[in-house]
Amino acid sequence: MNLMNAHLPEDLIWEILLWLPGRLLLLLRTVCRSWNSFISSHEFVMHHHQRSTQPRLVYCSLESEGMDIMQCSVSSLLYNQLQPTRIDPLQIKYKSIQGSCNGLLCLCEGLPYKNLTLFNPCTRWVSLIVPFKYPHGDDRHPVFCGLGYDALRNKYKFVTCSKISGGLGSRAIVCTLEANPSWKTVDHPMFPYFTWCHSGTFVSGTLNWIAHDPSKNHDPFRVLEYFILTFELITESFGRLRLPKNNHTHLGFFGRLRNHTHRGFHEDVPSLHVLKNFLSVCFHPAYDNTAAYTIWIMKEYGVEKSWTIVLRIPFNGRIITPGNWLEPLYMSEDYILLAYGEFYRGKLLVYNFRKREVVHPMIDISSDSLSIYPLSKFSYGKFFHVYHESLVSYFP
């Protein structure tokens, strides 16, 4: 039935189409010009992305240079425990994935970066390659980076920061990705900061990184205190948010009382994610049998009082043990967690909070093309991102 000619209210047609998966909408665009115009409109594309219920897990591997980036269905990993999940190549050769936003992946080549590419795995749209420009010839290794969306100007921006030669100061470079890319250097007195998460977490119009001030790290006995470094895409300005005070306090080396501060070991550093569409921070304190792995979400972005614990996994030796770490990838509306980490030989796991149950999703071996460390056996040496299918496929 032709919805556009069925004498249905336009708002009802809108609602019907919003619930359809992106790949089906790509086919429906070819029905007629009016359908193509309707489905391709910026307003529809953005509303459809907000409603998207098709999360996909995408990853590349340290061993896969020159090979395809791979992807699979998150829903299949979470709920289809009887049939193996199929792994599909994205038909685009390996480049590092340095951020995702509105269903787009930001692919970077080289380190320091030589060029940037935006890629939509759903539509298979690939942007023109954007050569990366370093002001004043500064091509040192970036400290952090990320892809974000400026909703006011309808622009995608890539933000990166590199050290200034001979000093502790840093500067950020903002590339506005459009037909004629523009570059801007943003200096801020808040620098220098050291960040633990290289690729920024995009949520609520901001990019976010876990950071600490290295200038306060001269004392080897000092406990590092972490915070969230933020970058507002519209104003192109930096800020900071405090981490939640983890309810579990414990003693570190030398018997010092610790709460949401950390010694700086890898397994102690909190990590940032987007879970249930909220900014999320995950604590995994090390070497303490009485502790628990905790996941917090910020229910109202920027309001530090809105930090709320949504998941706590005790260190009981069955799910996670002290000294190991857990990295969440996705949390469903019914609180089923997809994660990977340094346990169970580095395999993916699905944790059902209500059932207190851990399962390992089956992977279709025939479609898992990585020869040295296939996903069906290991999650080591892989870089994961979760995106929701969208129809975004153009420079505004």
mmCIF file of C-alpha atoms in Angstrom:
data_model
loop_
_atom_site.group_PDB
_atom_site.id
_atom_site.type_symbol
_atom_site.label_atom_id
_atom_site.label_comp_id
_atom_site.label_asym_id
_atom_site.label_seq_id
_atom_site.Cartn_x
_atom_site.Cartn_y
_atom_site.Cartn_z
ATOM 1 C CA MET A 1 0.000 0.000 0.000
ATOM 2 C CA ASN A 2 1.292 3.463 -0.871
ATOM 3 C CA LEU A 3 1.269 5.276 2.450
ATOM 4 C CA MET A 4 1.588 8.676 0.804
ATOM 5 C CA ASN A 5 -1.582 8.098 -1.233
ATOM 6 C CA ALA A 6 -3.610 6.240 1.387
ATOM 7 C CA HIS A 7 -5.310 9.395 2.741
ATOM 8 C CA LEU A 8 -3.619 8.858 6.102
ATOM 9 C CA PRO A 9 -2.660 11.857 8.213
ATOM 10 C CA GLU A 10 0.919 12.854 7.519
ATOM 11 C CA ASP A 11 1.844 12.652 11.213
ATOM 12 C CA LEU A 12 0.622 9.025 11.277
ATOM 13 C CA ILE A 13 2.687 8.201 8.185
ATOM 14 C CA TRP A 14 5.640 9.857 9.918
ATOM 15 C CA GLU A 15 5.192 7.658 12.993
ATOM 16 C CA ILE A 16 4.892 4.475 10.923
ATOM 17 C CA LEU A 17 8.074 5.175 8.980
ATOM 18 C CA LEU A 18 10.033 6.162 12.107
ATOM 19 C CA TRP A 19 9.660 2.626 13.458
ATOM 20 C CA LEU A 20 11.047 0.957 10.346
ATOM 21 C CA PRO A 21 14.715 -0.145 10.249
ATOM 22 C CA GLY A 22 17.144 2.002 8.298
ATOM 23 C CA ARG A 23 17.899 -0.622 5.664
ATOM 24 C CA LEU A 24 14.201 -0.977 4.809
ATOM 25 C CA LEU A 25 13.847 2.804 4.553
ATOM 26 C CA LEU A 26 16.707 2.839 2.049
ATOM 27 C CA LEU A 27 14.604 0.577 -0.178
ATOM 28 C CA LEU A 28 11.440 2.638 0.373
ATOM 29 C CA ARG A 29 13.242 5.778 -0.804
ATOM 30 C CA THR A 30 13.313 4.281 -4.289
ATOM 31 C CA VAL A 31 9.508 3.903 -4.488
ATOM 32 C CA CYS A 32 8.896 7.445 -5.729
ATOM 33 C CA ARG A 33 10.231 10.978 -5.496
ATOM 34 C CA SER A 34 7.851 12.008 -2.726
ATOM 35 C CA TRP A 35 8.928 9.070 -0.566
ATOM 36 C CA ASN A 36 12.583 9.838 -1.244
ATOM 37 C CA SER A 37 12.092 13.501 -0.339
ATOM 38 C CA PHE A 38 10.153 12.633 2.815
ATOM 39 C CA ILE A 39 12.572 9.985 4.118
ATOM 40 C CA SER A 40 15.681 11.971 3.144
ATOM 41 C CA SER A 41 14.647 15.166 4.941
ATOM 42 C CA HIS A 42 16.996 16.251 7.723
ATOM 43 C CA GLU A 43 14.169 16.359 10.282
ATOM 44 C CA PHE A 44 13.082 12.799 9.506
ATOM 45 C CA VAL A 45 16.655 11.470 9.470
ATOM 46 C CA MET A 46 17.429 12.909 12.916
ATOM 47 C CA HIS A 47 14.126 11.759 14.447
ATOM 48 C CA HIS A 48 14.634 8.276 13.009
ATOM 49 C CA HIS A 49 18.093 8.065 14.566
ATOM 50 C CA GLN A 50 16.689 9.037 17.972
ATOM 51 C CA ARG A 51 14.143 6.215 17.655
ATOM 52 C CA SER A 52 16.594 3.661 16.294
ATOM 53 C CA THR A 53 16.298 0.235 17.883
ATOM 54 C CA GLN A 54 18.999 -1.387 15.750
ATOM 55 C CA PRO A 55 22.257 -1.162 17.750
ATOM 56 C CA ARG A 56 25.287 -2.615 15.992
ATOM 57 C CA LEU A 57 28.668 -3.595 17.409
ATOM 58 C CA VAL A 58 31.557 -2.594 15.166
ATOM 59 C CA TYR A 59 35.204 -3.414 15.750
ATOM 60 C CA CYS A 60 38.631 -3.528 14.210
ATOM 61 C CA SER A 61 41.668 -5.442 15.427
ATOM 62 C CA LEU A 62 45.330 -4.699 15.932
ATOM 63 C CA GLU A 63 46.074 -7.610 13.637
ATOM 64 C CA SER A 64 43.701 -6.531 10.886
ATOM 65 C CA GLU A 65 45.541 -3.732 9.093
ATOM 66 C CA GLY A 66 44.523 -3.894 5.446
ATOM 67 C CA MET A 67 41.463 -5.984 6.331
ATOM 68 C CA ASP A 68 37.800 -5.101 6.717
ATOM 69 C CA ILE A 69 36.211 -3.529 9.762
ATOM 70 C CA MET A 70 33.702 -6.029 11.155
ATOM 71 C CA GLN A 71 30.232 -5.657 12.663
ATOM 72 C CA CYS A 72 27.389 -7.686 14.173
ATOM 73 C CA SER A 73 23.968 -7.221 15.736
ATOM 74 C CA VAL A 74 23.925 -6.240 19.430
ATOM 75 C CA SER A 75 20.379 -7.583 19.818
ATOM 76 C CA SER A 76 21.493 -10.965 18.538
ATOM 77 C CA LEU A 77 24.338 -11.060 21.065
ATOM 78 C CA LEU A 78 21.982 -10.133 23.913
ATOM 79 C CA TYR A 79 18.922 -12.239 23.204
ATOM 80 C CA ASN A 80 19.639 -14.910 20.616
ATOM 81 C CA GLN A 81 21.496 -17.480 22.690
ATOM 82 C CA LEU A 82 20.374 -20.465 20.589
ATOM 83 C CA GLN A 83 21.775 -19.341 17.235
ATOM 84 C CA PRO A 84 25.304 -18.050 16.575
ATOM 85 C CA THR A 85 25.596 -14.341 15.794
ATOM 86 C CA ARG A 86 26.868 -13.640 12.314
ATOM 87 C CA ILE A 87 29.857 -11.335 11.799
ATOM 88 C CA ASP A 88 29.711 -9.164 8.668
ATOM 89 C CA PRO A 89 32.496 -7.127 7.061
ATOM 90 C CA LEU A 90 31.723 -3.467 6.411
ATOM 91 C CA GLN A 91 33.524 -3.543 3.062
ATOM 92 C CA ILE A 92 35.855 -0.745 4.071
ATOM 93 C CA LYS A 93 39.507 -1.317 4.779
ATOM 94 C CA TYR A 94 40.995 -0.926 8.220
ATOM 95 C CA LYS A 95 41.545 2.507 9.667
ATOM 96 C CA SER A 96 41.358 3.375 13.347
ATOM 97 C CA ILE A 97 37.878 4.237 14.615
ATOM 98 C CA GLN A 98 38.192 7.459 16.624
ATOM 99 C CA GLY A 99 34.590 8.181 17.490
ATOM 100 C CA SER A 100 30.980 7.669 16.487
ATOM 101 C CA CYS A 101 28.047 10.060 16.337
ATOM 102 C CA ASN A 102 24.512 9.836 14.920
ATOM 103 C CA GLY A 103 25.291 6.495 13.302
ATOM 104 C CA LEU A 104 28.490 7.780 11.665
ATOM 105 C CA LEU A 105 31.958 6.392 12.354
ATOM 106 C CA CYS A 106 35.012 8.637 12.258
ATOM 107 C CA LEU A 107 37.869 6.756 10.593
ATOM 108 C CA CYS A 108 41.398 8.114 10.959
ATOM 109 C CA GLU A 109 44.515 7.030 9.119
ATOM 110 C CA GLY A 110 47.999 7.270 10.570
ATOM 111 C CA LEU A 111 49.298 8.459 13.919
ATOM 112 C CA PRO A 112 49.722 11.405 13.935
ATOM 113 C CA TYR A 113 46.529 11.546 11.857
ATOM 114 C CA LYS A 114 46.983 12.036 8.140
ATOM 115 C CA ASN A 115 43.340 12.178 7.110
ATOM 116 C CA LEU A 116 39.769 11.760 8.348
ATOM 117 C CA THR A 117 36.799 9.976 6.803
ATOM 118 C CA LEU A 118 33.179 9.766 7.913
ATOM 119 C CA PHE A 119 31.486 6.445 7.200
ATOM 120 C CA ASN A 120 27.867 5.354 7.626
ATOM 121 C CA PRO A 121 27.776 1.542 7.984
ATOM 122 C CA CYS A 122 24.019 1.439 7.325
ATOM 123 C CA THR A 123 23.934 3.381 4.050
ATOM 124 C CA ARG A 124 27.576 2.569 3.158
ATOM 125 C CA TRP A 125 28.082 6.285 2.534
ATOM 126 C CA VAL A 126 31.705 7.437 2.710
ATOM 127 C CA SER A 127 32.644 11.095 2.897
ATOM 128 C CA LEU A 128 35.428 12.672 0.936
ATOM 129 C CA ILE A 129 38.803 12.145 2.584
ATOM 130 C CA VAL A 130 39.716 15.205 4.648
ATOM 131 C CA PRO A 131 43.476 15.808 4.939
ATOM 132 C CA PHE A 132 44.348 16.600 8.533
ATOM 133 C CA LYS A 133 46.015 19.965 9.012
ATOM 134 C CA TYR A 134 48.305 20.613 11.973
ATOM 135 C CA PRO A 135 48.694 24.328 12.725
ATOM 136 C CA HIS A 136 52.286 25.571 12.659
ATOM 137 C CA GLY A 137 53.467 22.148 11.512
ATOM 138 C CA ASP A 138 52.765 20.585 14.906
ATOM 139 C CA ASP A 139 52.298 16.896 14.095
ATOM 140 C CA ARG A 140 52.988 15.392 17.493
ATOM 141 C CA HIS A 141 50.919 12.495 18.781
ATOM 142 C CA PRO A 142 47.434 13.611 19.845
ATOM 143 C CA VAL A 143 46.555 13.542 23.537
ATOM 144 C CA PHE A 144 42.851 12.960 22.895
ATOM 145 C CA CYS A 145 40.273 13.272 20.129
ATOM 146 C CA GLY A 146 36.622 12.685 19.308
ATOM 147 C CA LEU A 147 33.753 13.210 16.850
ATOM 148 C CA GLY A 148 30.763 15.323 17.867
ATOM 149 C CA TYR A 149 27.693 17.045 16.428
ATOM 150 C CA ASP A 150 26.895 20.770 16.623
ATOM 151 C CA ALA A 151 23.069 20.674 16.558
ATOM 152 C CA LEU A 152 22.751 24.463 16.277
ATOM 153 C CA ARG A 153 24.700 24.652 13.021
ATOM 154 C CA ASN A 154 23.992 21.078 11.871
ATOM 155 C CA LYS A 155 27.724 20.403 11.590
ATOM 156 C CA TYR A 156 29.954 17.484 12.544
ATOM 157 C CA LYS A 157 33.210 18.400 14.237
ATOM 158 C CA PHE A 158 36.369 16.445 14.949
ATOM 159 C CA VAL A 159 38.248 17.642 18.027
ATOM 160 C CA THR A 160 41.816 16.677 18.872
ATOM 161 C CA CYS A 161 44.485 17.960 21.217
ATOM 162 C CA SER A 162 48.260 17.699 20.883
ATOM 163 C CA LYS A 163 51.083 18.864 23.127
ATOM 164 C CA ILE A 164 52.844 22.128 22.447
ATOM 165 C CA SER A 165 56.569 21.635 22.037
ATOM 166 C CA GLY A 166 58.731 22.401 25.050
ATOM 167 C CA GLY A 167 55.966 22.918 27.585
ATOM 168 C CA LEU A 168 53.121 21.486 29.588
ATOM 169 C CA GLY A 169 50.516 23.550 27.782
ATOM 170 C CA SER A 170 48.197 22.012 25.190
ATOM 171 C CA ARG A 171 45.799 23.200 22.550
ATOM 172 C CA ALA A 172 42.801 21.768 20.816
ATOM 173 C CA ILE A 173 42.203 21.677 17.097
ATOM 174 C CA VAL A 174 38.599 21.706 15.869
ATOM 175 C CA CYS A 175 37.856 20.560 12.321
ATOM 176 C CA THR A 176 34.365 21.345 11.051
ATOM 177 C CA LEU A 177 33.586 18.588 8.554
ATOM 178 C CA GLU A 178 31.767 19.962 5.521
ATOM 179 C CA ALA A 179 32.262 20.318 1.785
ATOM 180 C CA ASN A 180 35.086 22.766 2.483
ATOM 181 C CA PRO A 181 36.455 21.717 5.887
ATOM 182 C CA SER A 182 37.507 24.515 8.221
ATOM 183 C CA TRP A 183 40.098 24.364 10.999
ATOM 184 C CA LYS A 184 40.297 26.271 14.245
ATOM 185 C CA THR A 185 42.714 26.239 17.171
ATOM 186 C CA VAL A 186 41.138 26.518 20.604
ATOM 187 C CA ASP A 187 43.371 27.476 23.531
ATOM 188 C CA HIS A 188 42.108 27.198 27.067
ATOM 189 C CA PRO A 189 43.675 27.936 30.469
ATOM 190 C CA MET A 190 42.334 24.642 31.817
ATOM 191 C CA PHE A 191 45.129 22.759 30.077
ATOM 192 C CA PRO A 192 47.347 20.866 30.658
ATOM 193 C CA TYR A 193 45.433 17.702 31.505
ATOM 194 C CA PHE A 194 46.288 14.081 30.989
ATOM 195 C CA THR A 195 43.450 11.980 29.615
ATOM 196 C CA TRP A 196 43.031 8.222 29.958
ATOM 197 C CA CYS A 197 40.359 7.716 27.280
ATOM 198 C CA HIS A 198 41.778 8.671 23.904
ATOM 199 C CA SER A 199 38.506 8.719 21.942
ATOM 200 C CA GLY A 200 35.910 11.058 23.427
ATOM 201 C CA THR A 201 32.421 9.972 24.492
ATOM 202 C CA PHE A 202 29.743 12.016 22.711
ATOM 203 C CA VAL A 203 26.491 12.707 24.548
ATOM 204 C CA SER A 204 24.122 15.696 24.885
ATOM 205 C CA GLY A 205 26.106 17.853 22.474
ATOM 206 C CA THR A 206 29.419 17.371 24.288
ATOM 207 C CA LEU A 207 32.550 15.273 24.073
ATOM 208 C CA ASN A 208 33.833 13.817 27.337
ATOM 209 C CA TRP A 209 37.112 12.317 28.553
ATOM 210 C CA ILE A 210 38.428 11.007 31.886
ATOM 211 C CA ALA A 211 41.318 13.259 32.908
ATOM 212 C CA HIS A 212 43.603 14.347 35.708
ATOM 213 C CA ASP A 213 46.036 17.222 36.184
ATOM 214 C CA PRO A 214 49.613 15.898 35.706
ATOM 215 C CA SER A 215 51.080 18.998 37.363
ATOM 216 C CA LYS A 216 49.781 17.610 40.678
ATOM 217 C CA ASN A 217 51.419 14.235 40.161
ATOM 218 C CA HIS A 218 54.959 14.957 41.345
ATOM 219 C CA ASP A 219 54.454 13.247 44.687
ATOM 220 C CA PRO A 220 54.611 9.443 44.101
ATOM 221 C CA PHE A 221 52.484 8.919 47.222
ATOM 222 C CA ARG A 222 49.742 11.261 46.066
ATOM 223 C CA VAL A 223 46.420 9.665 45.139
ATOM 224 C CA LEU A 224 45.324 10.753 41.671
ATOM 225 C CA GLU A 225 41.957 12.445 41.538
ATOM 226 C CA TYR A 226 40.083 12.094 38.270
ATOM 227 C CA PHE A 227 37.377 14.218 36.720
ATOM 228 C CA ILE A 228 35.548 14.486 33.383
ATOM 229 C CA LEU A 229 36.978 16.913 30.838
ATOM 230 C CA THR A 230 34.134 18.207 28.624
ATOM 231 C CA PHE A 231 33.976 20.007 25.289
ATOM 232 C CA GLU A 232 30.774 21.789 24.235
ATOM 233 C CA LEU A 233 30.386 21.485 20.440
ATOM 234 C CA ILE A 234 28.204 24.586 19.975
ATOM 235 C CA THR A 235 30.324 27.029 21.993
ATOM 236 C CA GLU A 236 33.606 25.184 21.318
ATOM 237 C CA SER A 237 34.582 25.566 24.963
ATOM 238 C CA PHE A 238 36.020 23.246 27.597
ATOM 239 C CA GLY A 239 34.676 22.521 31.044
ATOM 240 C CA ARG A 240 34.825 19.856 33.719
ATOM 241 C CA LEU A 241 32.459 17.640 35.686
ATOM 242 C CA ARG A 242 33.067 15.845 38.953
ATOM 243 C CA LEU A 243 32.828 12.089 39.065
ATOM 244 C CA PRO A 244 30.291 10.547 41.422
ATOM 245 C CA LYS A 245 31.537 9.606 44.852
ATOM 246 C CA ASN A 246 31.639 5.857 44.727
ATOM 247 C CA ASN A 247 29.790 4.557 47.793
ATOM 248 C CA HIS A 248 32.403 1.895 48.486
ATOM 249 C CA THR A 249 35.503 3.282 50.201
ATOM 250 C CA HIS A 250 38.575 1.147 50.639
ATOM 251 C CA LEU A 251 42.254 1.357 51.529
ATOM 252 C CA GLY A 252 44.943 1.674 48.907
ATOM 253 C CA PHE A 253 48.691 1.207 49.322
ATOM 254 C CA PHE A 254 50.027 2.525 52.643
ATOM 255 C CA GLY A 255 46.553 2.266 54.215
ATOM 256 C CA ARG A 256 45.273 5.562 52.812
ATOM 257 C CA LEU A 257 41.499 5.947 52.652
ATOM 258 C CA ARG A 258 40.275 6.083 49.060
ATOM 259 C CA ASN A 259 36.866 6.845 47.625
ATOM 260 C CA HIS A 260 36.531 7.981 44.007
ATOM 261 C CA THR A 261 40.264 8.695 43.741
ATOM 262 C CA HIS A 262 42.681 6.224 42.168
ATOM 263 C CA ARG A 263 46.344 5.338 42.184
ATOM 264 C CA GLY A 264 46.707 5.505 38.425
ATOM 265 C CA PHE A 265 46.971 1.789 37.601
ATOM 266 C CA HIS A 266 45.108 0.837 34.447
ATOM 267 C CA GLU A 267 42.538 -1.303 36.213
ATOM 268 C CA ASP A 268 41.840 1.474 38.722
ATOM 269 C CA VAL A 269 41.020 4.236 36.238
ATOM 270 C CA PRO A 270 37.269 4.821 35.773
ATOM 271 C CA SER A 271 36.000 4.609 32.205
ATOM 272 C CA LEU A 272 33.394 6.631 30.293
ATOM 273 C CA HIS A 273 30.626 5.253 28.111
ATOM 274 C CA VAL A 274 27.140 5.988 26.822
ATOM 275 C CA LEU A 275 24.630 3.565 28.336
ATOM 276 C CA LYS A 276 20.853 3.897 27.921
ATOM 277 C CA ASN A 277 21.597 7.217 26.147
ATOM 278 C CA PHE A 278 23.179 8.680 29.297
ATOM 279 C CA LEU A 279 26.765 9.570 30.109
ATOM 280 C CA SER A 280 28.040 6.658 32.179
ATOM 281 C CA VAL A 281 31.095 6.152 34.349
ATOM 282 C CA CYS A 282 32.318 2.725 35.418
ATOM 283 C CA PHE A 283 34.465 2.066 38.485
ATOM 284 C CA HIS A 284 36.514 -1.102 38.808
ATOM 285 C CA PRO A 285 38.708 -0.820 41.923
ATOM 286 C CA ALA A 286 41.573 -3.294 42.021
ATOM 287 C CA TYR A 287 42.926 -5.727 44.576
ATOM 288 C CA ASP A 288 40.011 -5.626 47.010
ATOM 289 C CA ASN A 289 37.844 -8.678 47.612
ATOM 290 C CA THR A 290 35.173 -6.613 49.362
ATOM 291 C CA ALA A 291 34.668 -4.156 46.495
ATOM 292 C CA ALA A 292 32.247 -4.200 43.585
ATOM 293 C CA TYR A 293 32.272 -3.106 39.976
ATOM 294 C CA THR A 294 29.797 -0.217 39.725
ATOM 295 C CA ILE A 295 28.167 1.570 36.803
ATOM 296 C CA TRP A 296 26.736 5.067 37.250
ATOM 297 C CA ILE A 297 24.702 7.176 34.824
ATOM 298 C CA MET A 298 24.194 10.941 34.812
ATOM 299 C CA LYS A 299 20.412 11.208 34.425
ATOM 300 C CA GLU A 300 20.590 14.918 33.578
ATOM 301 C CA TYR A 301 23.743 15.869 31.723
ATOM 302 C CA GLY A 302 25.780 18.493 33.534
ATOM 303 C CA VAL A 303 23.906 18.060 36.829
ATOM 304 C CA GLU A 304 26.364 16.307 39.121
ATOM 305 C CA LYS A 305 23.658 15.533 41.691
ATOM 306 C CA SER A 306 21.916 13.356 39.091
ATOM 307 C CA TRP A 307 24.611 10.638 39.197
ATOM 308 C CA THR A 308 22.815 7.344 39.929
ATOM 309 C CA ILE A 309 24.092 3.778 40.308
ATOM 310 C CA VAL A 310 22.387 1.468 37.819
ATOM 311 C CA LEU A 311 24.462 -1.687 38.234
ATOM 312 C CA ARG A 312 26.723 -3.206 40.864
ATOM 313 C CA ILE A 313 28.593 -6.477 40.260
ATOM 314 C CA PRO A 314 30.291 -7.894 43.388
ATOM 315 C CA PHE A 315 33.806 -9.312 43.176
ATOM 316 C CA ASN A 316 32.678 -12.850 43.901
ATOM 317 C CA GLY A 317 35.160 -14.672 41.676
ATOM 318 C CA ARG A 318 32.433 -15.924 39.356
ATOM 319 C CA ILE A 319 31.704 -12.846 37.260
ATOM 320 C CA ILE A 320 34.654 -10.578 37.961
ATOM 321 C CA THR A 321 37.565 -10.798 40.394
ATOM 322 C CA PRO A 322 39.873 -8.154 41.913
ATOM 323 C CA GLY A 323 42.648 -7.097 39.549
ATOM 324 C CA ASN A 324 40.520 -7.792 36.462
ATOM 325 C CA TRP A 325 38.641 -5.148 34.545
ATOM 326 C CA LEU A 326 35.323 -4.914 32.753
ATOM 327 C CA GLU A 327 34.396 -2.630 29.868
ATOM 328 C CA PRO A 328 30.667 -2.211 29.128
ATOM 329 C CA LEU A 329 29.622 -1.822 25.507
ATOM 330 C CA TYR A 330 25.833 -1.595 25.656
ATOM 331 C CA MET A 331 23.007 -1.787 28.194
ATOM 332 C CA SER A 332 19.475 -2.607 27.071
ATOM 333 C CA GLU A 333 16.297 -1.071 28.452
ATOM 334 C CA ASP A 334 15.795 -4.209 30.575
ATOM 335 C CA TYR A 335 19.309 -3.851 32.069
ATOM 336 C CA ILE A 336 21.074 -6.602 30.173
ATOM 337 C CA LEU A 337 24.738 -5.686 29.786
ATOM 338 C CA LEU A 338 27.061 -6.495 26.899
ATOM 339 C CA ALA A 339 30.703 -6.178 27.944
ATOM 340 C CA TYR A 340 34.233 -7.460 27.486
ATOM 341 C CA GLY A 341 37.226 -7.553 29.760
ATOM 342 C CA GLU A 342 40.283 -9.275 31.161
ATOM 343 C CA PHE A 343 38.520 -12.385 32.379
ATOM 344 C CA TYR A 344 37.026 -15.515 30.887
ATOM 345 C CA ARG A 345 40.006 -15.332 28.482
ATOM 346 C CA GLY A 346 38.925 -11.958 27.199
ATOM 347 C CA LYS A 347 35.661 -13.090 25.651
ATOM 348 C CA LEU A 348 32.506 -11.059 25.212
ATOM 349 C CA LEU A 349 29.888 -11.646 27.884
ATOM 350 C CA VAL A 350 26.234 -10.860 28.490
ATOM 351 C CA TYR A 351 25.246 -10.147 32.108
ATOM 352 C CA ASN A 352 21.568 -10.332 33.089
ATOM 353 C CA PHE A 353 21.235 -8.144 36.171
ATOM 354 C CA ARG A 354 17.862 -9.501 37.289
ATOM 355 C CA LYS A 355 18.825 -13.159 36.888
ATOM 356 C CA ARG A 356 22.430 -12.621 38.104
ATOM 357 C CA GLU A 357 23.384 -14.706 35.096
ATOM 358 C CA VAL A 358 26.401 -14.570 32.802
ATOM 359 C CA VAL A 359 26.419 -16.113 29.341
ATOM 360 C CA HIS A 360 28.862 -15.913 26.466
ATOM 361 C CA PRO A 361 27.179 -15.216 23.137
ATOM 362 C CA MET A 362 27.882 -17.700 20.368
ATOM 363 C CA ILE A 363 29.673 -16.347 17.301
ATOM 364 C CA ASP A 364 29.275 -17.835 13.840
ATOM 365 C CA ILE A 365 32.795 -19.169 13.302
ATOM 366 C CA SER A 366 32.406 -19.281 9.531
ATOM 367 C CA SER A 367 31.826 -15.508 9.424
ATOM 368 C CA ASP A 368 34.506 -14.628 11.992
ATOM 369 C CA SER A 369 37.386 -13.924 9.639
ATOM 370 C CA LEU A 370 40.120 -12.822 12.065
ATOM 371 C CA SER A 371 42.655 -15.619 11.973
ATOM 372 C CA ILE A 372 44.891 -14.900 14.990
ATOM 373 C CA TYR A 373 42.382 -13.615 17.558
ATOM 374 C CA PRO A 374 38.859 -14.307 16.283
ATOM 375 C CA LEU A 375 35.994 -12.677 18.173
ATOM 376 C CA SER A 376 34.510 -16.106 18.806
ATOM 377 C CA LYS A 377 37.459 -16.801 21.138
ATOM 378 C CA PHE A 378 39.013 -13.489 22.202
ATOM 379 C CA SER A 379 38.191 -9.811 22.655
ATOM 380 C CA TYR A 380 41.851 -8.882 23.219
ATOM 381 C CA GLY A 381 43.456 -6.372 20.870
ATOM 382 C CA LYS A 382 40.157 -5.065 19.485
ATOM 383 C CA PHE A 383 38.628 -1.618 19.419
ATOM 384 C CA PHE A 384 34.844 -1.687 19.887
ATOM 385 C CA HIS A 385 32.140 0.878 19.175
ATOM 386 C CA VAL A 386 28.363 0.583 19.346
ATOM 387 C CA TYR A 387 26.334 2.683 16.914
ATOM 388 C CA HIS A 388 22.635 2.872 16.048
ATOM 389 C CA GLU A 389 21.654 2.593 12.408
ATOM 390 C CA SER A 390 20.869 5.949 10.843
ATOM 391 C CA LEU A 391 20.284 7.499 7.436
ATOM 392 C CA VAL A 392 22.760 10.337 7.983
ATOM 393 C CA SER A 393 24.875 10.300 4.854
ATOM 394 C CA TYR A 394 25.874 13.769 3.777
ATOM 395 C CA PHE A 395 27.782 16.867 4.748
ATOM 396 C CA PRO A 396 25.192 19.480 5.749
#
